Tab-separated table of C-alpha atoms and ligand atoms in Angstrom:
chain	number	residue	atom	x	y	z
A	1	UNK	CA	-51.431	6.124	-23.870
A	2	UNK	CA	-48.693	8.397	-22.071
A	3	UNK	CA	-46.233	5.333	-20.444
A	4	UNK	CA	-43.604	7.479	-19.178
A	5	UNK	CA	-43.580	7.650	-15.289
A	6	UNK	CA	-44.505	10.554	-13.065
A	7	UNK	CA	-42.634	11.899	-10.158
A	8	UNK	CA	-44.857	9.757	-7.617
A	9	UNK	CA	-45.089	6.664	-9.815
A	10	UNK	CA	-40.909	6.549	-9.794
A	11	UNK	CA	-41.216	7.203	-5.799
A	12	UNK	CA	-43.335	4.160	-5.582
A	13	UNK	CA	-40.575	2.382	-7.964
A	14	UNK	CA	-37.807	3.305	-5.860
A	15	UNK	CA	-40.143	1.684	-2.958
A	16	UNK	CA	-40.966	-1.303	-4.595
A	17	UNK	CA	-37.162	-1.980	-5.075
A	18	UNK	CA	-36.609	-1.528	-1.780
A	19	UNK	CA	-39.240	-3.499	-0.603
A	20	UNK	CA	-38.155	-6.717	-2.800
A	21	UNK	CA	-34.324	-6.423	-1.451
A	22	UNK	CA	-34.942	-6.352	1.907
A	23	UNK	CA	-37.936	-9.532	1.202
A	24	UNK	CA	-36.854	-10.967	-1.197
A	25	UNK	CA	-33.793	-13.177	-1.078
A	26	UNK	CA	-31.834	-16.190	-2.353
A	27	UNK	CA	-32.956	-18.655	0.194
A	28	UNK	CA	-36.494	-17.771	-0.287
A	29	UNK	CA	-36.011	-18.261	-4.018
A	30	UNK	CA	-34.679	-21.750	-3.472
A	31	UNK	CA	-37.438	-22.910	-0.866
A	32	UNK	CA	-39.888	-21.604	-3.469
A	33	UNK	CA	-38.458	-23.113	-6.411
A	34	UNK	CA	-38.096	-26.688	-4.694
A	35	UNK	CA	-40.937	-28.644	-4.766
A	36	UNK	CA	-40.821	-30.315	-1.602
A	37	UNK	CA	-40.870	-26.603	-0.136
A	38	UNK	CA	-42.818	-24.770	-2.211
A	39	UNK	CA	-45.977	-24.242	-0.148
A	40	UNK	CA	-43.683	-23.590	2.604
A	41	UNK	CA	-41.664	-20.915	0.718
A	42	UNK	CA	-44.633	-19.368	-1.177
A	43	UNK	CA	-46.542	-18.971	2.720
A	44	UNK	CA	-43.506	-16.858	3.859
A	45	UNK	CA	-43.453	-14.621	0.772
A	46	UNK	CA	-47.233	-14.164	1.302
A	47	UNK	CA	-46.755	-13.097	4.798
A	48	UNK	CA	-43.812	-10.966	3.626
A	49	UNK	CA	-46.448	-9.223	1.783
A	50	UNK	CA	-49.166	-9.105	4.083
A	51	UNK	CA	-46.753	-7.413	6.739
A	52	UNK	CA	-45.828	-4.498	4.561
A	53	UNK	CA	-49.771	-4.233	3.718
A	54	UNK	CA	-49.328	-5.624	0.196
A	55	UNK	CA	-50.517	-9.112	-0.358
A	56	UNK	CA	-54.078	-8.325	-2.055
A	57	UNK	CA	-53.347	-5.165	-3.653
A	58	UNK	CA	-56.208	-5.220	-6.245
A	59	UNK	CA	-59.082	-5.449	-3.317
A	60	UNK	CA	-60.830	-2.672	-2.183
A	61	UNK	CA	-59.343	-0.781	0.191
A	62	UNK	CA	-62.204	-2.115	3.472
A	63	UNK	CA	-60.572	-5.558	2.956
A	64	UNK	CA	-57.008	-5.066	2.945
A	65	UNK	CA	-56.447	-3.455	-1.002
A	66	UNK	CA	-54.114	-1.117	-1.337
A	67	UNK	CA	-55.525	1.242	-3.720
A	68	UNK	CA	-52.792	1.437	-6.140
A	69	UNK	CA	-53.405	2.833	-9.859
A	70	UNK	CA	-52.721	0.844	-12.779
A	71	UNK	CA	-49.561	2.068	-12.866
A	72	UNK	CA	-48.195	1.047	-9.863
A	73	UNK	CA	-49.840	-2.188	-10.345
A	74	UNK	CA	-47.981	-2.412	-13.738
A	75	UNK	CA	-44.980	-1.098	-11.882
A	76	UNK	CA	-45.016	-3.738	-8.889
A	77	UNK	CA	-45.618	-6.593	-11.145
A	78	UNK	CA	-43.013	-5.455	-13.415
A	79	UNK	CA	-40.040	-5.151	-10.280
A	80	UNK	CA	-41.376	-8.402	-8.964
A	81	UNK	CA	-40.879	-10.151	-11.985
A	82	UNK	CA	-37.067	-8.815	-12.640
A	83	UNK	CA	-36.352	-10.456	-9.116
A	84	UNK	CA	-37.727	-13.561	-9.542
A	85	UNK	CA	-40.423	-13.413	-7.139
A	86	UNK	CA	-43.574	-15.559	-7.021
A	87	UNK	CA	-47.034	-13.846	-7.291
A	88	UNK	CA	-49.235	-14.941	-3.963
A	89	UNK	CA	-51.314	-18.017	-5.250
A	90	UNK	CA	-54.194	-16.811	-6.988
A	91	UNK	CA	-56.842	-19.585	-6.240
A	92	UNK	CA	-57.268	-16.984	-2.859
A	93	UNK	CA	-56.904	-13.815	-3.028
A	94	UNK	CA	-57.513	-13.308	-6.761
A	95	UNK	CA	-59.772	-16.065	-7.570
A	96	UNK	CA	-62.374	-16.948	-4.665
A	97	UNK	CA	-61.751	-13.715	-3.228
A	98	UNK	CA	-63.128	-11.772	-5.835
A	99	UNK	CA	-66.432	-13.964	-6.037
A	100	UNK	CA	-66.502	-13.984	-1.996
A	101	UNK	CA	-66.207	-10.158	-2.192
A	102	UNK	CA	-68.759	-9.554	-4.958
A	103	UNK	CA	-71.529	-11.966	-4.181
A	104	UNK	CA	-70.686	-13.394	-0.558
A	105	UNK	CA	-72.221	-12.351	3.199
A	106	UNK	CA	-70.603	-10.057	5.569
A	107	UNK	CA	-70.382	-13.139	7.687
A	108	UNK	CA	-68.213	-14.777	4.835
A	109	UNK	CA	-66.537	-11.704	4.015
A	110	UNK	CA	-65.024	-11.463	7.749
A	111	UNK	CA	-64.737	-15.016	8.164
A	112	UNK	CA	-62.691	-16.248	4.835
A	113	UNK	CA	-60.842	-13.014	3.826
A	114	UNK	CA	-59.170	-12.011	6.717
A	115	UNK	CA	-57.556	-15.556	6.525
A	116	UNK	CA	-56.650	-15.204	2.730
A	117	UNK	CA	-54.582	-12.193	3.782
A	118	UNK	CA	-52.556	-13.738	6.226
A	119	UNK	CA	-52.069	-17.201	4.555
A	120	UNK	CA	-53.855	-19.056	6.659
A	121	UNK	CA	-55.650	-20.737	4.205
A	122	UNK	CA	-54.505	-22.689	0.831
A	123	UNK	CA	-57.592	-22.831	-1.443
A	124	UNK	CA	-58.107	-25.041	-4.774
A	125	UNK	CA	-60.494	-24.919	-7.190
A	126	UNK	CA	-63.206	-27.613	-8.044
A	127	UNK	CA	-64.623	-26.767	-11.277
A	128	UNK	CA	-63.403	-29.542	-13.826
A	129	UNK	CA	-64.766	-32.585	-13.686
A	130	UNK	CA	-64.248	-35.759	-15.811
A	131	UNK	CA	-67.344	-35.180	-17.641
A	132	UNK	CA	-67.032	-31.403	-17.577
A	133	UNK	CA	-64.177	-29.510	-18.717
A	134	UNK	CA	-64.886	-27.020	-21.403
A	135	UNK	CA	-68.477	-27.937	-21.023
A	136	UNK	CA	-67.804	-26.809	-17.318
A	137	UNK	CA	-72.113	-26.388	-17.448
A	138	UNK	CA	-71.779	-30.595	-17.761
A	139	UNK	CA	-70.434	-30.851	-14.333
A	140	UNK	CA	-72.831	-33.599	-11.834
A	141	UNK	CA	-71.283	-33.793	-8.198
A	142	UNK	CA	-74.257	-33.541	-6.198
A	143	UNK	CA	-75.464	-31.242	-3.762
A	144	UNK	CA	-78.201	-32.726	-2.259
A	145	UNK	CA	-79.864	-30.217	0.221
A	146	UNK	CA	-80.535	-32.192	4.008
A	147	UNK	CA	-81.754	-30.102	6.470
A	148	UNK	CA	-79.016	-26.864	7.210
A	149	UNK	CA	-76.502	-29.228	5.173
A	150	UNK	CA	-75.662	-30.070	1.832
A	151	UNK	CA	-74.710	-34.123	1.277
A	152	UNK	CA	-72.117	-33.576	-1.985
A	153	UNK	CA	-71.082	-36.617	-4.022
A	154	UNK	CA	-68.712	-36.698	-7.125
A	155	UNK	CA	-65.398	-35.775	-7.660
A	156	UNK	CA	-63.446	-33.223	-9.641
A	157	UNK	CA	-60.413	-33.741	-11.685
A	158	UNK	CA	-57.349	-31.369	-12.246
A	159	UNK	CA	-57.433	-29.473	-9.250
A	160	UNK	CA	-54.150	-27.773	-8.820
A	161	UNK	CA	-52.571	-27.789	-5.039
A	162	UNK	CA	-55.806	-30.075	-3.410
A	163	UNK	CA	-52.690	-31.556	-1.979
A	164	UNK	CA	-52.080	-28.330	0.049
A	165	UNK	CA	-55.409	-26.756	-0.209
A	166	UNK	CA	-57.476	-26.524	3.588
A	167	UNK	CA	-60.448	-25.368	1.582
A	168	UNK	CA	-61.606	-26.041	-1.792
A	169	UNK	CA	-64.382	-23.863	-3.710
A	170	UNK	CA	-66.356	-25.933	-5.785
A	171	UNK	CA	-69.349	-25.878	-8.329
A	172	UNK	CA	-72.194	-28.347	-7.339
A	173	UNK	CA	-75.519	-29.493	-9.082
A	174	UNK	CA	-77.751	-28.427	-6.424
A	175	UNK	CA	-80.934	-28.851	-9.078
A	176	UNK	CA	-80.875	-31.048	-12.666
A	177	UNK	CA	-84.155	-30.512	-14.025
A	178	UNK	CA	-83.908	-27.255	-16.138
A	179	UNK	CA	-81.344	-25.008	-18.122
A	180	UNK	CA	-77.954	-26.821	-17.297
A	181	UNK	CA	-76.467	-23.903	-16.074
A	182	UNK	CA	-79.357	-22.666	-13.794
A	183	UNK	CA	-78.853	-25.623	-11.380
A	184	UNK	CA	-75.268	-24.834	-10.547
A	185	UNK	CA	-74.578	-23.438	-7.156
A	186	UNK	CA	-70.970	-22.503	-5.765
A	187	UNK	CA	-70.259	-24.060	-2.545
A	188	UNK	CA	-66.891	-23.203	-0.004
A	189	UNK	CA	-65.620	-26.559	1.140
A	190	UNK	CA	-63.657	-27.641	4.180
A	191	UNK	CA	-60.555	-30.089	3.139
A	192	UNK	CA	-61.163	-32.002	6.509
A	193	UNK	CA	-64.440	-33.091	6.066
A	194	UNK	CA	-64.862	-36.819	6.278
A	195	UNK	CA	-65.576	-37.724	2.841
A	196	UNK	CA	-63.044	-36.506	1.092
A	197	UNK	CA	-60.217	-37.669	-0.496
A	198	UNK	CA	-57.246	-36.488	-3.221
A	199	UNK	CA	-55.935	-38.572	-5.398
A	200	UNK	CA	-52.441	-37.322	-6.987
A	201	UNK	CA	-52.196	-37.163	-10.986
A	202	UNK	CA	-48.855	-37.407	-12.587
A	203	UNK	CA	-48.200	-35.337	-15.023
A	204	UNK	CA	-44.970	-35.296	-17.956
A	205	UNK	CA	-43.162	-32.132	-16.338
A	206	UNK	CA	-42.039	-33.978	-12.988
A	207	UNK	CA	-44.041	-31.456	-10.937
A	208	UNK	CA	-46.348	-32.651	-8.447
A	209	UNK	CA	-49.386	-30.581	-8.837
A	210	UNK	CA	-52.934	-31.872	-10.138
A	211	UNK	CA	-55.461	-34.249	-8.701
A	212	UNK	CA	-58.596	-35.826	-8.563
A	213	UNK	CA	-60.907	-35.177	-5.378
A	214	UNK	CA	-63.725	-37.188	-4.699
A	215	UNK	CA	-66.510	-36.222	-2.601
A	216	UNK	CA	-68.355	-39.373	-0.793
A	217	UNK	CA	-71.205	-37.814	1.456
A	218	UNK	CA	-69.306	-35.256	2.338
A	219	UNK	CA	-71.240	-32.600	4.918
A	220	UNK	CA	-71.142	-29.293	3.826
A	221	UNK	CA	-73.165	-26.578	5.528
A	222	UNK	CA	-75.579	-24.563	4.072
A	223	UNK	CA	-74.041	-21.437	4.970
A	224	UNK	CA	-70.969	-22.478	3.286
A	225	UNK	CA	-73.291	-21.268	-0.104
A	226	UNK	CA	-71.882	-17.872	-1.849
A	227	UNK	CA	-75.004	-16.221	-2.891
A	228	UNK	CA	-78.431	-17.535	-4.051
A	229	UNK	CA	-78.982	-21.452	-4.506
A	230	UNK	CA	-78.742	-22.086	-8.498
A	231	UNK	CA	-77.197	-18.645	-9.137
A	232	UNK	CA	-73.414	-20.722	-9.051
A	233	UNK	CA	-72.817	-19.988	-12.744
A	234	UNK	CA	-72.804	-16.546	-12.437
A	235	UNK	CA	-70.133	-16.176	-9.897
A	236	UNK	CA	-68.472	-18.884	-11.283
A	237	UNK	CA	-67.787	-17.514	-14.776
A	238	UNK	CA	-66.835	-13.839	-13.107
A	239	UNK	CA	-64.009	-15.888	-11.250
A	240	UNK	CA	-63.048	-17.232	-14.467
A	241	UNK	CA	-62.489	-13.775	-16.128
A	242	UNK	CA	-59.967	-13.114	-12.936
A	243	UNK	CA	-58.389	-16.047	-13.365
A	244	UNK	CA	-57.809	-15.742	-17.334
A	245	UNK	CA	-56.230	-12.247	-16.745
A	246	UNK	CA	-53.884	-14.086	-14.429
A	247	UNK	CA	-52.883	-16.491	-17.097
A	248	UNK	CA	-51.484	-13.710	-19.162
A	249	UNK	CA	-48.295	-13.584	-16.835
A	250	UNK	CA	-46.686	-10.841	-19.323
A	251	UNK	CA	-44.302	-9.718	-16.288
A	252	UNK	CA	-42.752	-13.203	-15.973
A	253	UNK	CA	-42.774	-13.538	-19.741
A	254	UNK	CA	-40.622	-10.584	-19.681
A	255	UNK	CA	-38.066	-11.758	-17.681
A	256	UNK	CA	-37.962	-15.599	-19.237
A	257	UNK	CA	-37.400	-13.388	-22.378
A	258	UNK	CA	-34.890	-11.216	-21.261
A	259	UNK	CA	-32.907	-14.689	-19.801
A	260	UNK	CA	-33.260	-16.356	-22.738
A	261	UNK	CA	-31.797	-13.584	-24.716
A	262	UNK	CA	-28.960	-14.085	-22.640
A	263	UNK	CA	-28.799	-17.966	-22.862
A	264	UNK	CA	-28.802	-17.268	-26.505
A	265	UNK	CA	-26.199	-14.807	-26.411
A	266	UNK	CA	-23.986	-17.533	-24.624
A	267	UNK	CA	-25.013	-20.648	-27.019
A	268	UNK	CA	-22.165	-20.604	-29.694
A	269	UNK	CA	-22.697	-22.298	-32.599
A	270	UNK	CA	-20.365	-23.124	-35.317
A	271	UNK	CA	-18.079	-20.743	-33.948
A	272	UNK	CA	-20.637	-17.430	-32.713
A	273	UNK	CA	-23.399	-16.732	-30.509
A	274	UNK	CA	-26.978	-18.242	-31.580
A	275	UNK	CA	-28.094	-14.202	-31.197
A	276	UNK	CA	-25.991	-13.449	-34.446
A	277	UNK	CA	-27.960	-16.004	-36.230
A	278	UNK	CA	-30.223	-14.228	-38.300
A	279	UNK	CA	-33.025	-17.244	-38.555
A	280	UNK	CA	-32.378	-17.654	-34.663
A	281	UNK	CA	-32.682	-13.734	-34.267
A	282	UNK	CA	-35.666	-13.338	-36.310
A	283	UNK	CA	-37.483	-15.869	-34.349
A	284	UNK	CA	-36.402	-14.203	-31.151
A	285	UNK	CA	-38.159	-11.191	-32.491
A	286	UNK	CA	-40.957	-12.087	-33.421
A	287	UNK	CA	-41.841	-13.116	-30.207
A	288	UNK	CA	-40.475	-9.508	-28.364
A	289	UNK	CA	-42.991	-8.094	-31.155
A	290	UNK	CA	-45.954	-10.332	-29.877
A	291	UNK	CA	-45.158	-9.392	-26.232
A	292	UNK	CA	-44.893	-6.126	-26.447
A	293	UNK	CA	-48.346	-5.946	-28.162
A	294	UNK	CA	-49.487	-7.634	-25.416
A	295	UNK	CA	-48.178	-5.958	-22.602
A	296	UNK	CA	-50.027	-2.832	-24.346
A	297	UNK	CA	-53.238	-4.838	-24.379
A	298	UNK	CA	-52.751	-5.573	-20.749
A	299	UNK	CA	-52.702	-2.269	-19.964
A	300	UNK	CA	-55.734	-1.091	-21.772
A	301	UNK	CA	-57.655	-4.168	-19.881
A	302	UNK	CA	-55.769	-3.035	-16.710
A	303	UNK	CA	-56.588	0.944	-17.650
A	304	UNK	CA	-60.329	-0.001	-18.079
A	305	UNK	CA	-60.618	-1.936	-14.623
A	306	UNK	CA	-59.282	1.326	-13.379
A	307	UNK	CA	-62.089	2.881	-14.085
A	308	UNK	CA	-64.260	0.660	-12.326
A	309	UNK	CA	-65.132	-1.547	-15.575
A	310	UNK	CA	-65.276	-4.944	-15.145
A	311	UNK	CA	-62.803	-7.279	-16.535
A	312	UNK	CA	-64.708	-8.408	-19.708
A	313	UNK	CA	-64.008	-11.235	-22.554
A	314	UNK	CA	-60.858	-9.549	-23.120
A	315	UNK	CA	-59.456	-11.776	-20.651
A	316	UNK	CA	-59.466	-13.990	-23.018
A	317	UNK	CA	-57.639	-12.273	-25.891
A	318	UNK	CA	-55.209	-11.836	-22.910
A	319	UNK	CA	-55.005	-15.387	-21.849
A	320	UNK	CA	-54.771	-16.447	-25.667
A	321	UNK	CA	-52.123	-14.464	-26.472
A	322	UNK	CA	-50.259	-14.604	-23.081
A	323	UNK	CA	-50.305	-18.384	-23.299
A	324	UNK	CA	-48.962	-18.844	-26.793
A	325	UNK	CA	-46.305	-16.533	-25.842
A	326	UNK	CA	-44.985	-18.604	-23.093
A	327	UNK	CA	-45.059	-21.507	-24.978
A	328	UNK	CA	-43.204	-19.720	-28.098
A	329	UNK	CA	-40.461	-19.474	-25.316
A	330	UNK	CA	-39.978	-22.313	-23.780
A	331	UNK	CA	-39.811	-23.629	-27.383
A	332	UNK	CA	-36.775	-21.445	-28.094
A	333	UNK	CA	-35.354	-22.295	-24.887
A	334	UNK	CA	-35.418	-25.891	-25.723
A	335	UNK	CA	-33.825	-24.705	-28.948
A	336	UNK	CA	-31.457	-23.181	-27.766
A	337	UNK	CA	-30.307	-25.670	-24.884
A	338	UNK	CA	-29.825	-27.891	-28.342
A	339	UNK	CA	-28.736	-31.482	-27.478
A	340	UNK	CA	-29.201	-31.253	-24.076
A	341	UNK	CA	-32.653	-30.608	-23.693
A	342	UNK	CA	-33.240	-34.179	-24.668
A	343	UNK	CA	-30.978	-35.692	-21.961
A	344	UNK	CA	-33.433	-35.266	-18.758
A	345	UNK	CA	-35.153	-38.781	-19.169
A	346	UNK	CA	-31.412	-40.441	-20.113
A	347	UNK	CA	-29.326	-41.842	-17.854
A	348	UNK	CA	-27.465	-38.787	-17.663
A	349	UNK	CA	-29.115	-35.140	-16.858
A	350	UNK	CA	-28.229	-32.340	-18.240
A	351	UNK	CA	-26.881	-30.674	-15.583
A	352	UNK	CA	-24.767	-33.536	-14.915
A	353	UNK	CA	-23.563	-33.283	-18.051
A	354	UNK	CA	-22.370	-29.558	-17.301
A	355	UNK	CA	-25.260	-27.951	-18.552
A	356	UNK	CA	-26.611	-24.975	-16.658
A	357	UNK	CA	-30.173	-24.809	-17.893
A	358	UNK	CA	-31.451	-27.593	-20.185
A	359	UNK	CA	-33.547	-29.397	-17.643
A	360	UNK	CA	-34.952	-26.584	-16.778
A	361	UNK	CA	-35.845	-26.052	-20.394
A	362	UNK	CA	-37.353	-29.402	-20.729
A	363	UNK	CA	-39.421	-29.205	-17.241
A	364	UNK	CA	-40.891	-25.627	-18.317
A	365	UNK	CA	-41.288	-27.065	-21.493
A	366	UNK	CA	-43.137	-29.906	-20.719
A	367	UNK	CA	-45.305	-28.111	-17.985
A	368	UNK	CA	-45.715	-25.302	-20.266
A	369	UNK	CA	-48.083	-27.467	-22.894
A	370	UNK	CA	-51.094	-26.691	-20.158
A	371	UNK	CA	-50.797	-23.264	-20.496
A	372	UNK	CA	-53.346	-23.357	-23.648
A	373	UNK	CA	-55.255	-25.618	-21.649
A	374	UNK	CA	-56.342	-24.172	-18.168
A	375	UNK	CA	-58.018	-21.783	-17.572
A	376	UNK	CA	-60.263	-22.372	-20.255
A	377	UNK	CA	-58.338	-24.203	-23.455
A	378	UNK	CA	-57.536	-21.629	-25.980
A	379	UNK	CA	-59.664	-22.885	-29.035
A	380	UNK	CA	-62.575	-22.355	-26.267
A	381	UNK	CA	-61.114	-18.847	-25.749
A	382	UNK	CA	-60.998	-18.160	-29.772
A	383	UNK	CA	-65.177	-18.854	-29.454
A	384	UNK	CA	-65.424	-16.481	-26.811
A	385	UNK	CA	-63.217	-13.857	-28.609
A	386	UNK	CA	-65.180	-14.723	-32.042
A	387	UNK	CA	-69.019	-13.918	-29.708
A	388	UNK	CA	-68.417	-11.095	-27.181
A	389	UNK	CA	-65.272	-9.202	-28.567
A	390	UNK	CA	-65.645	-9.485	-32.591
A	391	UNK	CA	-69.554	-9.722	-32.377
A	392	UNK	CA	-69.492	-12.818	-35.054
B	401	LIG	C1	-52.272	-28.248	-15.529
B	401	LIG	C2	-53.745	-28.055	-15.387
B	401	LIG	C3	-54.251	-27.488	-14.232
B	401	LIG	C4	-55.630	-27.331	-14.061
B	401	LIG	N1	-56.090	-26.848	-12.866
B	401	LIG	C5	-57.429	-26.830	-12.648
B	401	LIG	C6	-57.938	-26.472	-11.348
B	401	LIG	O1	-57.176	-26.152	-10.424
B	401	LIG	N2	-59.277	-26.527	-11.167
B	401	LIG	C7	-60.156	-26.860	-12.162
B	401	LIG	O2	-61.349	-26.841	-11.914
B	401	LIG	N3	-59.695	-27.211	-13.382
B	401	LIG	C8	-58.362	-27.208	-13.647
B	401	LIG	N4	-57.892	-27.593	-14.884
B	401	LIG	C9	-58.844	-28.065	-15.892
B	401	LIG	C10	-58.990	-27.183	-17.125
B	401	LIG	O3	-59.758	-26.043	-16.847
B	401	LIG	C11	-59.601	-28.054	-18.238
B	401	LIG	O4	-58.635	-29.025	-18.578
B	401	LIG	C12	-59.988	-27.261	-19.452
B	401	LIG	O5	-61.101	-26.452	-19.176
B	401	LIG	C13	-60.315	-28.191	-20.645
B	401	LIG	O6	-61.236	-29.160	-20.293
B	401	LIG	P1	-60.972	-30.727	-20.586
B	401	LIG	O7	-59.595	-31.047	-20.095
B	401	LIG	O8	-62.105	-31.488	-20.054
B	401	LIG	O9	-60.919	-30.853	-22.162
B	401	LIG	P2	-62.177	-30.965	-23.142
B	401	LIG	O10	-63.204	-29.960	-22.749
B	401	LIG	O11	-62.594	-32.386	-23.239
B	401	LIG	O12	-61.537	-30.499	-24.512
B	401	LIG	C14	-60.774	-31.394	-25.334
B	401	LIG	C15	-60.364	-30.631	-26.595
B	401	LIG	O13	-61.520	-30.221	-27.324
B	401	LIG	C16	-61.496	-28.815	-27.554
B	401	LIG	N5	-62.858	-28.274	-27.435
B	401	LIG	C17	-63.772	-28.586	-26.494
B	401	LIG	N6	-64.904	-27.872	-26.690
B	401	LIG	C18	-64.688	-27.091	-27.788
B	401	LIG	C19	-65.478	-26.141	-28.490
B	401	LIG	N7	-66.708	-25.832	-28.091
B	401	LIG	N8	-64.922	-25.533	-29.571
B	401	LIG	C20	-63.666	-25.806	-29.963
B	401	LIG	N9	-62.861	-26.717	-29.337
B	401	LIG	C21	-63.368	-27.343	-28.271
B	401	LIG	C22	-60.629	-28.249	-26.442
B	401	LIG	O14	-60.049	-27.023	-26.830
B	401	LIG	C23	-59.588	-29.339	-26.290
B	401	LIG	O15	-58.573	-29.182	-27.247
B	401	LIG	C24	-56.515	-27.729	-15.103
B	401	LIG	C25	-56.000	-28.260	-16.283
B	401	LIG	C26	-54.649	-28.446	-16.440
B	401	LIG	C27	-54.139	-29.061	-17.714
């Protein structure tokens, strides 16, 4: 694979770097990066996006894509991770828009995507339930077809951002008497309905970001159904091969590399920098090694989608592998932060203490043990890889 840039690609660069300093800046960062502002902050960088043309650049052109190659895909990604900025939230534009653009009606198509593009809409994803997790097939909230309406009751669990979300996208049992699977249909949910409520979770890392939703009679019309009645499963687990490729987040791992080096550069211990430690320094490799593999695997999956191939089970090599890595450095973070990465549930935080980035550690940290979780936990991912990609 040639990776060295053409003459065009390093025009686009020189675009993209303009682009990101004249939208990108430090007050956006810190809206983003706050909690209480986040959807707020993330909104405006969407519709930063959307004004130069590039919020959904991986949909066809019709809809608002932008018809960039894998390379300046790789290229984008790669500039936007060196600043710091956010990827738009993928539950839209990556997730239900690819199943609304593969299996939903033209009527859906101008009604929900338009909308995505500008940030009008915040959309979650029902999937999980209590009973149904890796055994997503499991899942019982009800569709129960009256009339032009479906009456839905049951809730879902772990659904990211329900507390922002105006419409939720949600897998339904619309039929329970044959093949689990075959009585699953995928239904696009207003947030206002009466009916339905979210419930917050709390979760270790301080972040406020899953829930429960329950669904009590809630109306949904009938035209709110993407595709056939009972054919939910199929669109469901294309979605899911989107949203695993997602998870590999090899730009951002990049850059949390690159600062940790740093941070490790800084750390002295018993009189030099943590980075002249050879244990330290070994372990630091071998997780460059791992990335760079993967980045290389990324672009073979990203190459192949090129060519019109559909992202495939490799999604979940990628989602494996990214995940681990992320995990491998938030561990070395915490390693490195030493004592203080202990000090965030104390009296004292770290920070207060003079420390520039141990809570940060320990918040990444914590919210980083979900990684090998969503999306599909990873020991569900190593079946997948054992079936479709090894053949076992
Ligand atoms: C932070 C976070 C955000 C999430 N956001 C969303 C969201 O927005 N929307 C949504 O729908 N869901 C979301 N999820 C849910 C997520 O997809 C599920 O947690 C995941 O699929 C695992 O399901 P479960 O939690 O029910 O665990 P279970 O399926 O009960 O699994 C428990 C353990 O058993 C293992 N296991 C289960 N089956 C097998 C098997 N066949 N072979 C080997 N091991 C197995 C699993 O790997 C796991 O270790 C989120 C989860 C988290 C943690």
């Amino acid at each position: 694979m040639d990776t060295s840039l053409s003459t065009e690609d390093l025009a686009f660069q020189a675009e993209v770097r303009q682009f990101l300093h004249e939208a990108w800046d430090k007050e956006l960062a810190a809206t983003c990066n706050n909690t209480a502002t986040m959807k707020e902050g993330v909104e405006e960088w969407q519709k930063r996006l959307y004004r130069k043309g590039w919020m959904a650049p991986h949909w066809p052109v019709e809809y608002g894509g932008t018809n960039w190659s894998v390379t300046q895909m790789f290229i984008y990604n790669a500039e936007r991770s060196v600043v710091g900025a956010p990827e738009a939230v993928a539950f839209g534009v990556k997730m239900v828009a690819s199943v609304i653009i593969g299996y939903g009606s033209e009527e859906q198509k101008a009604k929900f995507l338009p909308r995505i593009l500008q940030s009008e809409d915040w959309w979650c994803q029902g999937y999980s339930e209590p009973g149904a997790g890796s055994d997503l097939a499991a899942l019982k909230t009800r569709a129960d077809r009256e009339g032009d309406e479906y009456i839905i009751n049951g809730s879902k669990i772990w659904t990211t951002y329900a507390q922002y979300a105006n419409w939720i996208f949600c897998l339904v049992r619309t039929d329970s008497s044959g093949r689990k699977q075959d009585g699953i249909s995928f239904l696009l949910i207003d947030m206002a309905t009466p009916g339905i409520t979210v419930r917050p979770i709390n979760t270790i890392d301080g972040f406020r970001h899953v829930n429960e939703v329950f669904f009590d009679n809630v109306r949904v019309p009938v035209a709110n159904r993407i595709g056939e009645e009972g054919k939910g499963w199929t669109y469901a687990k294309s979605l899911l091969v989107h949203e695993r490729l997602g998870i590999a987040e090899v730009a951002d791992s990049k850059r949390a590399f690159n600062e940790l080096r740093e941070q490790a550069r800084r750390e002295v211990n018993g009189g030099r920098s943590l980075l002249d430690d050879a244990l330290f320094a070994g372990r630091m490799a071998a997780v460059e090694i791992e990335l760079m593999a993967l980045e290389f695997t990324e672009l073979r999956a990203l190459a192949s989608i090129a060519e019109g191939k559909a992202p495939g089970p490799e999604s979940s090599l990628l989602k494996l592998q990214g995940s681990e890595i992320q995990q491998a450095i938030q561990e070395l973070r915490m390693d490195v932060a030493g004592y203080y990465s202990g000090t965030l549930q104390g009296e004292l935080s770290a920070s207060q203490l003079g420390h520039d980035f141990a809570d940060y550690a320990q918040k990444m940290y914590f919210r980083g043990r979900a990684s090998t979780i969503y999306g599909g936990s990873n020991e569900v991912q190593k079946n997948i890889t054992a079936k479709y990609v090894l053949g076992l």
